[in-house]
Amino acid sequence: MLNYVPPIDDYRFLLTQVLGFDQAMADIGKEVDADLAVAVLEEAGRMCADRLHPLNRHGDEQGSRLVDGSVKTPDGFAEAWRDFAAAGWPSLSADPEYGGQGLPFILQLWLDEMLAATNLSFGLFPGLTRGACEAIIAHASAPLKATYVPPMVSGAWTGAMALTESGAGTDLALLKTRAMPQEDGSHAITGQKIFISSGDHDFGGNVIHLVLARLPEAPAGVKGISLFLVPKYLPDADGGFTIRNAMSVGALEKKMGIHAQPTCVMNYDGATGWLVGEPHKGLAAMFTMMNAERLMVGIQGLGIAGASYQQAAGYAKERLQGRSADGARNPVAIIEHADVRRMLLNVRAFVEAGRALAGWTALQLDRAHHHPDAGERAKADALVALLTPVVKAAFTDFGFESAVQAQQVFGGHGYIREWGMEQYVRDARIAQIYEGTNGVQAMDLVGRKLPMAGGAVVEGFLALVEADLDAAAGLDIAAKTAEALALLRGVTISLRGAGADAAGAAAVDYLRLFALVSMGWMWTRMAVAAQGSTPLHEAKRAVADYFAQHMLPQAHGLASGIAAGEATIMALGADAF
């Protein structure tokens, strides 16, 4: 496997020439410019490339183990976590009130990309901790926030979310974990959760679980779910955290991928926990964490795709097989074969557009949190909500497809462990499943996000896209994206008022169409910015043309297929299968 090369030149190009980073920071009053941002990303890239990437294959092969009831992560992970925390990376974008650095979220999201590219299993630890912090800050009492958030922000402690049960996955209304009130104001949590990533480890420090459970006499369904903070260690009389809570790891899940990540079966046997937010409104509180995690998971797909591309492109330049196109040379590097370049371009066209769209979305999230005008905050927050299921589902779908195509470049060697490609394929697969399957994300987009504000949010987003396309008139990528945008608008109108079955039949294709238009928009912006004669600019224009000519045409099939496929699915009821 080749060394990982952080995409710093691409980050710099996006910050300075495509996304208007300096102006975006000025708008929200942050004293951070592109030079500082690039310097932070360079340092983050060195840490990922030099410290985490070398652990990736070893971590996959050794895996996390359960030894005498305690989780042991692969050799080197605990030391890497301590180095990661000591360098301040868990606090990068966290609120300064709790010890965070308060840097823009775009830096956090691109750090997440590099973490996923170099060591997806490791990257889940800080990502889940960050999401748990956001939920605690947004919904917990002041004493809980003061006690638990600062050590989580520093990396001394970590976090996990505990939703799923064996009989309650997507349908959380079925969960059975119970919470009994205690005289001291705490609650005794009893039940079992499965699929709990980062549920335990050997890094030292506390592990803070956010657990969904039901109070006595709670209403049935999701309206009776509450959220509780349940730490691995409880406070003692001296203010330390040395008392082991009544929670344990029953087993580690045996998984297709992310073997180094301890995915736990957690048993809560009257464990002490504290209510987060209001009784029976735990699902809304947990969704603060879930929405943050869905963006992170989307970026996992992007990171795996980017790493796969680097490996495949490097291999294709060195692997000698076959004759040149004119038959004059034999053997030649397989990069000379047009089909190999096609596969690499498919991956690259997604990766660079996805990176840009992730950056744009992250800037909207910063705007939603920090803009001085309440109306601008609300507008940006709605755009992030609209794009969250698109980023999660489309990025992970394209990410898995990219890993498979990059593996194909290697031929038989891609199927062999030593080259690392089969691990990328296995690791990428989970991102399409956890934090809400991609079908659920598509239904969220169609059923919840399109109707927001009477459709004004999606119309506002499409108007933003259209304005940039109009300004880029004359570019092929702009023209092709405008065609796809018109198809997207037509399908959006047709889905308004559609019944649940009709929406469900169309949702996945609709989300992919939405993603293609969004990425075409980003390629248009990049093509406009890339008017120079530098190698980077010339490459951007060429890949933009490829996206226009070979990927955007999918929009026509998706748009026409939505109606046809919808009719077929509606005609075949459940009894037909």
Coordinates of C-alpha atoms in Angstrom, one line a residue, residues 169-501:
G169 CA -33.5 -0.6 15.0
T170 CA -34.9 2.0 12.7
D171 CA -38.3 1.8 14.5
L172 CA -37.2 3.1 17.9
A173 CA -40.8 3.0 19.1
L174 CA -40.2 -0.6 19.9
L175 CA -37.3 -0.1 22.4
K176 CA -37.7 -1.7 25.8
T177 CA -34.8 -0.4 27.9
R178 CA -36.2 1.0 31.2
A179 CA -35.3 4.0 33.4
M180 CA -36.5 3.9 37.1
P181 CA -36.3 7.2 39.0
Q182 CA -34.1 7.2 42.1
E183 CA -34.4 9.3 45.3
D184 CA -31.3 11.3 44.5
G185 CA -32.6 12.5 41.1
S186 CA -30.7 9.9 39.1
H187 CA -32.3 6.9 37.2
A188 CA -31.5 3.2 37.2
I189 CA -31.1 2.1 33.5
T190 CA -31.9 -1.5 32.7
G191 CA -31.7 -3.1 29.3
Q192 CA -29.5 -4.3 26.5
K193 CA -28.3 -2.3 23.4
I194 CA -26.6 -3.7 20.3
F195 CA -24.3 -2.2 17.6
I196 CA -22.8 0.4 20.0
S197 CA -19.7 1.8 18.3
S198 CA -17.0 3.0 20.7
G199 CA -19.0 1.5 23.6
D200 CA -15.8 0.7 25.5
H201 CA -12.0 0.8 24.9
D202 CA -8.7 0.7 26.7
F203 CA -7.7 4.3 26.2
G204 CA -8.2 5.2 29.9
G205 CA -10.7 7.7 31.2
N206 CA -14.4 7.6 31.1
V207 CA -16.8 6.5 28.4
I208 CA -20.1 8.6 28.4
H209 CA -23.1 6.8 26.9
L210 CA -26.2 8.6 25.8
V211 CA -28.9 6.0 26.2
L212 CA -32.5 6.0 25.0
A213 CA -34.9 4.4 27.6
R214 CA -38.5 4.6 28.8
L215 CA -39.6 6.1 32.1
P216 CA -42.4 4.3 34.1
E217 CA -45.8 5.1 32.7
A218 CA -44.2 6.6 29.6
P219 CA -46.6 7.0 26.6
A220 CA -46.3 4.3 23.9
G221 CA -44.2 4.8 20.8
V222 CA -41.6 7.4 20.2
K223 CA -43.4 9.9 22.3
G224 CA -42.4 7.9 25.4
I225 CA -38.7 7.8 24.9
S226 CA -36.3 9.7 27.1
L227 CA -32.5 10.3 26.9
F228 CA -30.0 9.6 29.7
L229 CA -26.4 10.2 30.3
V230 CA -24.8 7.0 31.6
P231 CA -21.1 7.1 32.3
K232 CA -18.8 4.1 32.6
Y233 CA -17.4 5.5 35.8
L234 CA -19.4 7.4 38.5
P235 CA -18.1 10.3 40.6
D236 CA -16.7 9.4 44.0
A237 CA -16.7 11.3 47.3
D238 CA -13.4 13.0 46.4
G239 CA -14.6 14.3 43.0
G240 CA -12.8 11.7 41.0
F241 CA -14.5 9.1 38.7
T242 CA -13.5 5.8 40.1
I243 CA -16.8 3.9 40.8
R244 CA -17.6 1.4 38.1
N245 CA -21.2 1.8 36.9
A246 CA -23.5 -1.2 36.5
M247 CA -22.9 -1.5 32.8
S248 CA -20.8 -4.0 30.9
V249 CA -19.8 -5.2 27.5
G250 CA -21.6 -8.5 26.8
A251 CA -19.9 -9.2 23.5
L252 CA -18.2 -7.5 20.5
E253 CA -20.1 -7.8 17.2
K254 CA -18.3 -9.8 14.5
K255 CA -18.4 -7.6 11.5
M256 CA -17.7 -7.4 7.8
G257 CA -15.4 -4.4 8.3
I258 CA -14.2 -1.7 10.7
H259 CA -12.7 -4.6 12.7
A260 CA -10.6 -2.3 14.9
Q261 CA -13.6 -0.4 16.1
P262 CA -15.2 -2.0 19.2
T263 CA -18.9 -2.4 18.3
C264 CA -20.4 -3.6 21.5
V265 CA -23.4 -5.4 22.9
M266 CA -24.0 -3.3 26.0
N267 CA -25.7 -4.5 29.2
Y268 CA -27.2 -1.9 31.6
D269 CA -28.0 -3.6 34.9
G270 CA -29.5 -0.8 36.9
A271 CA -26.8 1.5 35.7
T272 CA -26.9 5.0 37.1
G273 CA -27.9 7.7 34.6
W274 CA -29.2 11.2 34.5
L275 CA -32.0 12.6 32.3
V276 CA -30.9 14.7 29.4
G277 CA -33.5 17.2 28.4
E278 CA -37.2 16.8 29.1
P279 CA -38.9 13.5 29.9
H280 CA -40.4 11.7 26.9
K281 CA -38.6 14.0 24.5
G282 CA -35.4 12.0 24.2
L283 CA -35.6 11.2 20.5
A284 CA -35.5 14.9 19.6
A285 CA -32.5 15.4 21.9
M286 CA -30.8 12.3 20.4
F287 CA -31.3 13.7 16.9
T288 CA -29.0 16.5 17.8
M289 CA -26.3 13.9 17.9
M290 CA -27.7 11.8 15.0
N291 CA -27.7 14.7 12.6
A292 CA -24.1 15.5 13.4
E293 CA -23.2 11.9 13.0
R294 CA -25.0 11.7 9.6
L295 CA -22.7 14.4 8.2
M296 CA -19.7 12.6 9.6
V297 CA -20.8 9.3 8.1
G298 CA -21.2 10.9 4.7
I299 CA -17.7 12.2 5.0
Q300 CA -16.6 8.6 5.8
G301 CA -17.8 7.6 2.3
L302 CA -15.8 10.5 0.8
G303 CA -12.7 9.7 2.7
I304 CA -12.7 6.0 1.7
A305 CA -13.2 7.1 -1.9
G306 CA -10.4 9.5 -1.8
A307 CA -8.0 7.0 -0.3
S308 CA -9.1 4.4 -2.8
Y309 CA -8.4 6.7 -5.6
Q310 CA -4.9 7.5 -4.4
Q311 CA -4.0 3.9 -4.1
A312 CA -5.5 2.9 -7.5
A313 CA -4.0 5.9 -9.4
G314 CA -0.6 5.1 -7.9
Y315 CA -0.9 1.4 -8.8
A316 CA -2.1 2.2 -12.3
K317 CA 1.0 4.3 -13.0
E318 CA 3.4 1.4 -11.9
R319 CA 1.6 -1.8 -13.0
L320 CA 2.8 -3.0 -16.4
Q321 CA 0.3 -5.0 -18.5
G322 CA -0.7 -5.0 -22.2
R323 CA 0.2 -3.0 -25.2
S324 CA -0.1 0.7 -25.9
A325 CA -3.1 1.8 -27.9
D326 CA -1.0 2.0 -31.1
G327 CA 0.5 -1.4 -30.5
A328 CA 4.0 -0.1 -30.6
R329 CA 5.0 -0.7 -26.9
N330 CA 4.6 -3.7 -24.7
P331 CA 4.1 -3.8 -21.8
V332 CA 2.8 -0.4 -20.7
A333 CA 1.6 1.0 -17.4
I334 CA -2.1 0.3 -17.1
I335 CA -2.9 4.0 -16.7
E336 CA -2.5 4.1 -20.5
H337 CA -5.5 1.9 -21.0
A338 CA -8.6 4.0 -21.5
D339 CA -10.9 1.8 -19.3
V340 CA -8.6 2.2 -16.4
R341 CA -8.6 6.0 -16.8
R342 CA -12.4 5.8 -17.0
M343 CA -12.7 4.1 -13.7
L344 CA -10.3 6.5 -12.0
L345 CA -12.2 9.5 -13.5
N346 CA -15.5 8.1 -12.1
V347 CA -13.9 8.1 -8.6
R348 CA -12.1 11.4 -8.9
A349 CA -15.2 13.2 -10.3
F350 CA -17.1 12.2 -7.2
V351 CA -14.3 12.8 -4.7
E352 CA -13.5 16.4 -5.7
A353 CA -17.2 17.4 -6.1
G354 CA -18.1 15.8 -2.8
R355 CA -15.2 17.5 -1.1
A356 CA -16.5 20.9 -2.3
L357 CA -20.1 20.2 -1.4
A358 CA -19.0 19.0 2.1
G359 CA -17.1 22.3 2.5
W360 CA -20.0 24.4 1.3
T361 CA -22.4 22.6 3.7
A362 CA -19.9 23.0 6.6
L363 CA -19.8 26.8 6.0
Q364 CA -23.6 26.8 6.2
L365 CA -23.4 25.1 9.5
D366 CA -21.0 27.7 10.8
R367 CA -23.3 30.4 9.5
A368 CA -26.3 28.7 11.3
H369 CA -24.4 28.8 14.6
H370 CA -22.6 32.1 14.4
H371 CA -24.1 34.6 12.0
P372 CA -25.3 37.8 13.9
D373 CA -28.6 37.9 12.0
A374 CA -31.3 35.4 13.2
G375 CA -32.9 35.2 9.8
E376 CA -29.6 34.2 8.2
R377 CA -29.0 31.6 10.9
A378 CA -32.4 30.1 10.3
K379 CA -31.9 30.1 6.5
A380 CA -28.5 28.4 6.8
D381 CA -29.8 25.9 9.4
A382 CA -32.6 24.9 7.0
L383 CA -30.1 24.4 4.1
V384 CA -28.0 22.1 6.3
A385 CA -31.1 20.1 7.3
L386 CA -32.0 19.7 3.6
L387 CA -28.5 18.6 2.6
T388 CA -27.8 16.2 5.6
P389 CA -29.6 13.2 4.1
V390 CA -28.1 13.9 0.7
V391 CA -24.5 14.0 2.1
K392 CA -25.1 10.9 4.2
A393 CA -26.7 8.7 1.6
A394 CA -25.2 9.9 -1.7
F395 CA -21.6 10.2 -0.3
T396 CA -21.7 6.7 1.2
D397 CA -23.3 5.2 -1.9
F398 CA -20.8 6.9 -4.2
G399 CA -18.1 6.1 -1.7
F400 CA -18.7 2.4 -1.8
E401 CA -19.0 2.4 -5.6
S402 CA -15.7 4.2 -5.7
A403 CA -14.0 1.7 -3.5
V404 CA -15.2 -1.1 -5.7
Q405 CA -14.1 0.6 -8.9
A406 CA -10.7 1.4 -7.4
Q407 CA -10.4 -2.2 -6.3
Q408 CA -11.1 -3.2 -10.0
V409 CA -8.2 -1.2 -11.2
F410 CA -6.0 -3.6 -9.2
G411 CA -7.5 -6.6 -10.9
G412 CA -6.7 -9.8 -8.9
H413 CA -4.4 -7.9 -6.6
G414 CA -7.4 -5.8 -5.4
Y415 CA -8.8 -9.0 -3.9
I416 CA -5.7 -9.7 -2.0
R417 CA -5.3 -8.4 1.5
E418 CA -1.8 -7.0 1.2
W419 CA -2.8 -4.3 -1.2
G420 CA -5.4 -2.9 1.2
M421 CA -8.2 -2.4 -1.3
E422 CA -10.4 -5.2 0.0
Q423 CA -10.4 -3.5 3.4
Y424 CA -11.6 -0.3 1.9
V425 CA -14.5 -2.1 0.3
R426 CA -15.4 -3.9 3.5
D427 CA -15.0 -0.7 5.7
A428 CA -17.0 1.5 3.3
R429 CA -20.0 -0.8 3.3
I430 CA -21.1 0.0 6.9
A431 CA -21.5 3.7 6.1
Q432 CA -24.5 3.0 3.9
I433 CA -26.1 1.2 6.8
Y434 CA -25.5 2.9 10.2
E435 CA -26.9 6.2 11.4
G436 CA -30.0 5.5 9.4
T437 CA -29.8 3.3 6.3
N438 CA -29.6 5.2 3.0
G439 CA -33.2 4.2 2.2
V440 CA -34.3 5.9 5.4
Q441 CA -32.2 9.0 4.4
A442 CA -34.0 9.1 1.1
M443 CA -37.4 8.9 2.8
D444 CA -36.3 11.7 5.1
L445 CA -35.4 13.9 2.2
V446 CA -38.6 13.3 0.3
G447 CA -41.0 13.0 3.3
R448 CA -39.6 15.6 5.7
K449 CA -37.1 17.9 4.0
L450 CA -38.9 18.8 0.8
P451 CA -42.0 20.0 2.5
M452 CA -40.0 22.3 4.9
A453 CA -41.5 25.8 5.0
G454 CA -44.0 24.8 2.3
G455 CA -41.3 23.8 -0.1
A456 CA -39.5 27.2 0.2
V457 CA -36.2 25.6 1.5
V458 CA -35.7 23.3 -1.5
E459 CA -36.8 26.1 -3.9
G460 CA -34.3 28.4 -2.2
F461 CA -31.5 25.9 -2.6
L462 CA -32.4 25.2 -6.3
A463 CA -32.4 29.0 -6.9
L464 CA -28.9 29.2 -5.5
V465 CA -27.7 26.5 -7.9
E466 CA -29.5 28.2 -10.8
A467 CA -27.9 31.6 -10.2
D468 CA -24.4 30.1 -10.3
L469 CA -25.2 28.1 -13.5
D470 CA -26.6 31.3 -15.2
A471 CA -23.4 33.1 -14.2
A472 CA -21.3 30.3 -15.8
A473 CA -23.3 30.3 -19.1
G474 CA -21.0 29.0 -21.9
L475 CA -19.4 26.2 -19.9
D476 CA -20.5 22.7 -20.8
I477 CA -20.7 21.7 -17.2
A478 CA -23.1 24.6 -16.5
A479 CA -25.3 23.7 -19.4
K480 CA -25.5 20.0 -18.5
T481 CA -26.1 20.8 -14.9
A482 CA -28.9 23.2 -15.9
E483 CA -30.6 20.4 -17.8
A484 CA -30.3 18.1 -14.8
L485 CA -31.7 20.9 -12.6
A486 CA -34.7 21.2 -14.8
L487 CA -35.4 17.5 -14.4
L488 CA -34.9 17.7 -10.7
R489 CA -37.4 20.6 -10.4
G490 CA -40.0 18.7 -12.4
V491 CA -39.6 15.6 -10.2
T492 CA -39.7 17.7 -7.1
I493 CA -43.1 19.2 -8.1
S494 CA -44.4 15.7 -9.0
L495 CA -43.5 14.4 -5.5
R496 CA -45.4 17.1 -3.7
G497 CA -48.4 15.6 -2.1
A498 CA -47.4 12.0 -3.1
G499 CA -48.6 9.3 -0.8
A500 CA -46.2 7.3 1.4
D501 CA -45.9 4.4 -1.0

